[in-house]
Coordinates of C-alpha atoms in Angstrom, one line a residue:
M1 CA 77.0 70.5 104.7
T2 CA 74.4 68.1 103.2
T3 CA 74.8 66.3 100.0
A4 CA 72.0 64.7 98.0
S5 CA 73.8 61.4 97.9
E6 CA 74.1 61.2 101.7
I7 CA 70.4 60.4 101.8
H8 CA 71.0 57.1 100.2
G9 CA 74.3 56.1 101.9
R10 CA 77.8 55.6 100.6
S11 CA 77.3 52.3 98.7
A12 CA 74.7 53.9 96.4
D13 CA 76.9 56.9 95.9
D14 CA 79.9 54.7 95.1
H15 CA 77.8 52.8 92.6
Q16 CA 76.6 56.0 90.9
D17 CA 80.1 57.4 90.7
A18 CA 81.3 54.1 89.1
G19 CA 78.4 54.2 86.6
E20 CA 79.2 57.9 85.7
A21 CA 82.9 57.1 85.2
V22 CA 82.0 54.3 82.7
S23 CA 79.5 56.6 81.0
A24 CA 82.1 59.4 80.7
R25 CA 84.6 57.1 79.2
H26 CA 82.2 56.0 76.5
H27 CA 80.6 59.4 75.8
W28 CA 80.7 60.4 72.2
R29 CA 83.3 63.0 71.0
L30 CA 83.5 65.5 68.2
A31 CA 86.0 63.1 66.5
D32 CA 83.1 60.6 66.2
I33 CA 81.2 63.0 63.9
D34 CA 82.2 62.5 60.3
Y35 CA 81.9 66.0 59.1
A36 CA 83.9 65.3 56.0
H37 CA 81.1 63.0 54.7
I38 CA 78.2 65.4 55.1
D39 CA 75.7 65.1 52.2
H40 CA 75.5 68.8 51.4
A41 CA 72.8 68.2 48.8
A42 CA 70.5 66.7 51.4
V43 CA 70.6 69.7 53.7
A44 CA 72.1 72.9 52.2
Q45 CA 68.8 74.1 50.7
D46 CA 66.7 73.2 53.8
E47 CA 65.9 76.6 55.1
D48 CA 63.9 75.2 58.1
M49 CA 66.9 73.1 59.2
F50 CA 69.2 76.1 58.8
Y51 CA 67.1 78.1 61.3
L52 CA 66.6 75.2 63.7
L53 CA 70.3 74.2 63.8
M54 CA 71.7 77.7 64.0
S55 CA 69.4 78.6 66.8
A56 CA 70.3 75.5 68.7
S57 CA 74.0 76.1 68.2
F58 CA 73.7 79.5 69.8
V59 CA 71.8 78.4 72.9
E60 CA 74.0 75.4 73.5
T61 CA 77.2 77.5 73.1
G62 CA 76.0 80.0 75.7
S63 CA 75.2 77.3 78.3
D64 CA 78.3 77.9 80.4
T65 CA 76.7 81.1 81.7
Y66 CA 73.6 79.1 82.8
A67 CA 75.7 76.3 84.2
A68 CA 77.7 78.8 86.4
N69 CA 74.4 80.1 87.9
L70 CA 73.1 76.6 88.6
G71 CA 76.4 75.6 90.1
A72 CA 76.3 78.5 92.5
H73 CA 72.6 77.8 93.3
Y74 CA 73.5 74.3 94.4
A75 CA 76.7 75.2 96.3
R76 CA 75.1 73.6 99.5
Y77 CA 75.1 70.2 97.6
P78 CA 78.6 69.4 96.5
D79 CA 77.7 66.3 94.5
I80 CA 75.1 68.2 92.5
Q81 CA 77.4 71.1 92.0
H82 CA 80.2 68.8 90.8
W83 CA 78.0 67.1 88.3
L84 CA 76.7 70.4 86.9
E85 CA 80.1 71.8 86.5
D86 CA 82.0 68.6 85.4
R87 CA 79.5 66.8 83.3
W88 CA 76.4 68.8 82.4
E89 CA 78.2 72.0 81.4
H90 CA 80.8 70.0 79.4
E91 CA 78.2 68.0 77.5
E92 CA 76.1 71.1 76.8
L93 CA 79.1 73.0 75.4
Q94 CA 80.0 69.9 73.3
H95 CA 76.5 70.1 71.8
G96 CA 77.2 73.8 70.9
E97 CA 80.6 73.0 69.5
S98 CA 79.4 70.1 67.4
L99 CA 76.4 72.0 66.0
R100 CA 78.5 75.0 65.2
R101 CA 81.0 72.9 63.3
Y102 CA 78.1 71.3 61.4
V103 CA 76.4 74.6 60.4
E104 CA 79.7 76.3 59.5
T105 CA 80.5 73.3 57.2
V106 CA 77.1 73.4 55.5
W107 CA 76.6 77.2 55.4
P108 CA 80.1 78.7 55.3
S109 CA 78.9 82.1 54.2
F110 CA 77.0 82.7 57.4
D111 CA 79.1 84.7 59.9
W112 CA 78.4 82.5 62.9
Q113 CA 80.6 84.4 65.4
K114 CA 79.1 87.8 64.5
A115 CA 75.6 86.5 64.8
Y116 CA 76.4 84.6 68.0
D117 CA 77.9 87.7 69.6
S118 CA 74.7 89.7 69.0
F119 CA 72.7 86.9 70.4
F120 CA 74.8 86.5 73.5
A121 CA 74.6 90.2 74.3
E122 CA 70.9 89.8 74.7
Y123 CA 70.8 86.2 76.0
S124 CA 73.3 86.8 78.8
L125 CA 70.9 89.4 80.3
L126 CA 68.4 86.6 80.8
C127 CA 70.8 84.2 82.5
T128 CA 70.6 85.5 86.1
Q129 CA 70.5 83.9 89.5
E130 CA 67.1 85.7 90.0
A131 CA 65.7 83.7 87.1
L132 CA 66.1 80.5 89.2
L133 CA 63.5 79.3 91.7
E134 CA 64.7 79.9 95.2
D135 CA 63.7 76.5 96.5
P136 CA 66.4 74.0 95.3
R137 CA 63.8 71.3 95.1
L138 CA 61.5 73.3 92.8
E139 CA 64.4 74.4 90.6
M140 CA 65.1 70.7 90.0
V141 CA 61.5 70.3 88.9
A142 CA 62.0 73.2 86.6
R143 CA 65.2 71.6 85.2
C144 CA 63.2 68.5 84.4
V145 CA 60.8 70.6 82.4
V146 CA 63.6 72.2 80.5
E147 CA 65.3 68.9 79.7
T148 CA 61.9 67.5 78.6
G149 CA 61.7 70.4 76.2
T150 CA 65.2 69.9 74.8
T151 CA 64.7 66.1 74.5
A152 CA 61.5 66.7 72.5
Y153 CA 63.3 69.4 70.4
Y154 CA 66.2 67.2 69.3
H155 CA 63.9 64.2 68.9
T156 CA 61.8 66.3 66.5
L157 CA 64.9 67.7 64.6
R158 CA 66.2 64.2 64.2
S159 CA 62.9 63.1 62.7
L160 CA 63.1 66.0 60.2
S161 CA 66.7 65.3 59.2
H162 CA 67.4 63.7 55.8
E163 CA 71.2 64.0 56.1
P164 CA 72.9 60.9 57.7
V165 CA 75.7 62.7 59.6
L166 CA 73.2 65.2 61.1
T167 CA 70.8 62.4 62.0
G168 CA 73.6 60.7 64.0
L169 CA 74.6 63.9 65.7
L170 CA 71.1 64.8 66.7
G171 CA 70.7 61.3 68.1
H172 CA 73.7 61.8 70.3
I173 CA 72.5 65.1 71.6
R174 CA 68.9 63.8 72.2
N175 CA 70.3 60.9 74.2
D176 CA 72.4 63.3 76.3
E177 CA 69.3 65.4 77.1
V178 CA 67.5 62.2 78.3
G179 CA 70.4 61.5 80.5
H180 CA 70.4 65.0 81.9
F181 CA 66.7 64.7 82.7
K182 CA 67.3 61.5 84.6
H183 CA 70.0 63.1 86.7
F184 CA 67.9 66.1 87.5
L185 CA 65.0 63.8 88.4
A186 CA 67.2 61.7 90.6
Y187 CA 68.6 64.8 92.4
F188 CA 65.0 66.1 92.9
K189 CA 64.0 62.8 94.4
S190 CA 67.0 62.9 96.8
L191 CA 66.2 66.4 97.9
Q192 CA 62.5 65.6 98.2
A193 CA 63.3 62.6 100.4
Q194 CA 65.2 64.8 102.8
E195 CA 62.6 67.6 103.1
P196 CA 59.4 66.9 101.0
V197 CA 57.6 69.7 99.2
G198 CA 53.8 69.3 98.4
R199 CA 52.5 68.2 95.1
L200 CA 50.6 71.4 94.6
R201 CA 53.9 73.4 94.6
I202 CA 55.5 70.9 92.3
A203 CA 52.6 71.2 89.9
Q204 CA 52.9 75.0 90.1
A205 CA 56.6 74.8 89.3
L206 CA 55.9 72.5 86.4
Y207 CA 53.2 74.7 85.0
S208 CA 55.2 77.9 85.4
R209 CA 58.3 76.6 83.6
L210 CA 56.2 75.0 80.9
K211 CA 54.6 78.4 80.2
E212 CA 58.1 79.9 79.9
L213 CA 59.1 77.4 77.2
R214 CA 56.9 79.5 74.9
E215 CA 59.1 82.5 75.6
S216 CA 62.3 80.5 75.4
D217 CA 65.9 81.1 74.6
S218 CA 65.3 79.8 71.1
D219 CA 63.1 82.8 70.4
V220 CA 66.0 85.1 71.0
A221 CA 68.4 82.9 69.0
L222 CA 66.0 82.7 66.0
R223 CA 65.7 86.5 65.8
H224 CA 69.5 86.9 65.7
V225 CA 69.9 84.1 63.1
Y226 CA 67.4 85.8 60.9
A227 CA 68.9 89.3 61.3
N228 CA 72.3 88.0 60.3
K229 CA 71.5 85.6 57.5
G230 CA 72.6 88.0 54.8
Q231 CA 71.8 86.7 51.3
L232 CA 71.1 83.1 52.4
F233 CA 67.6 82.1 51.2
S234 CA 67.0 85.7 50.1
D235 CA 65.2 84.4 47.0
R236 CA 62.4 83.1 49.1
Q237 CA 61.6 86.6 50.6
R238 CA 60.1 85.4 53.8
S239 CA 59.5 87.8 56.7
F240 CA 60.7 87.0 60.2
D241 CA 57.1 86.4 61.3
A242 CA 56.6 83.9 58.5
V243 CA 59.9 82.1 59.3
A244 CA 59.0 82.0 63.1
Q245 CA 55.5 80.7 62.5
R246 CA 56.8 78.0 60.1
I247 CA 59.6 76.9 62.6
Y248 CA 57.3 76.8 65.6
H249 CA 54.7 74.9 63.6
L250 CA 57.3 72.3 62.6
I251 CA 58.4 71.8 66.2
S252 CA 54.9 71.7 67.8
T253 CA 53.4 69.3 65.2
G254 CA 56.4 67.0 65.4
L255 CA 56.5 67.0 69.2
P256 CA 56.7 63.4 70.7
A257 CA 53.7 64.2 73.0
Q258 CA 53.5 60.9 74.7
L259 CA 57.3 60.9 75.6
A260 CA 57.1 64.5 76.8
V261 CA 54.1 64.0 79.0
Q262 CA 55.6 60.9 80.6
M263 CA 58.7 62.9 81.4
L264 CA 56.7 65.9 82.7
L265 CA 54.7 63.7 85.1
K266 CA 57.7 62.1 86.7
P267 CA 58.5 64.8 89.2
M268 CA 55.0 64.6 90.6
L269 CA 55.9 61.1 92.0
L270 CA 52.4 59.9 91.5
P271 CA 51.1 56.4 92.1
P272 CA 51.1 54.5 88.8
K273 CA 47.3 54.3 88.5
L274 CA 46.8 58.1 89.2
E275 CA 49.6 58.9 86.7
S276 CA 47.8 56.8 84.1
C277 CA 44.6 58.7 84.7
L278 CA 46.2 62.1 84.4
H279 CA 48.2 61.3 81.3
R280 CA 45.5 62.2 78.7
P281 CA 44.4 65.6 80.2
I282 CA 48.1 66.6 80.9
S283 CA 48.9 65.6 77.3
R284 CA 46.2 67.9 75.9
L285 CA 47.4 70.8 78.1
A286 CA 51.1 70.3 77.3
C287 CA 50.4 70.2 73.5
R288 CA 48.3 73.3 73.7
M289 CA 51.0 75.2 75.6
L290 CA 53.8 74.0 73.3
A291 CA 51.9 74.7 70.1
Y292 CA 52.6 78.0 68.5

């Protein structure tokens, strides 16, 4: 049975394990978030942040289903499977738990569990093994795209935040997503070194998953948040289409395009000069595809 770490030898693997152990010990915890000192006046009337945070809390809370599928997909690579199940899933679920606690503190009248249950009934149908790319190398490329999207999402939310506790929380989550991207990229490089796949297929995987971001899990979550909001913000009388358009505009215009494109180009493993030449056209393409 082949492991990705075997490609680089035991010393590199031991070094990575030691680094991950240190990282795990110092990883932030829910106890580090000072929920008791949330400045309610700075966020409670922010309808945009209500939708953005509620949607994110749903998707992150449901990540264990996705993690199980990925773990099974990489059963041939025990080190990858172990990281997915022991670290990635744990951190994603912590994101969900921390965001749920935040939104329930700020908007206690929202029935989070009821809304989440309706969301998950639909979302779980999308989380299938069939949705993953059969080639484990290309699925790692797709993972890099998804982590690029989540990094950009939380980066944008953090820039929109005017509440200090939330700003700190979003910074923690964004940094985790960057770390996840680095892991997926490293695993892709290991698999690629063992049995290379052509750049055309890599580019196709990047493009395919980038298109899917427009029809993402957050769309499903947003619909269920809106459907279950009750009397919250009812004085503003905004239709779902108006809410969705506003939310997507906020995210797309606040997107850290340069950071996103730098991350998207990494799996192509291009020579530095060629990557520099492609940066501008890829940036224009990515921004068009992520703009709603």
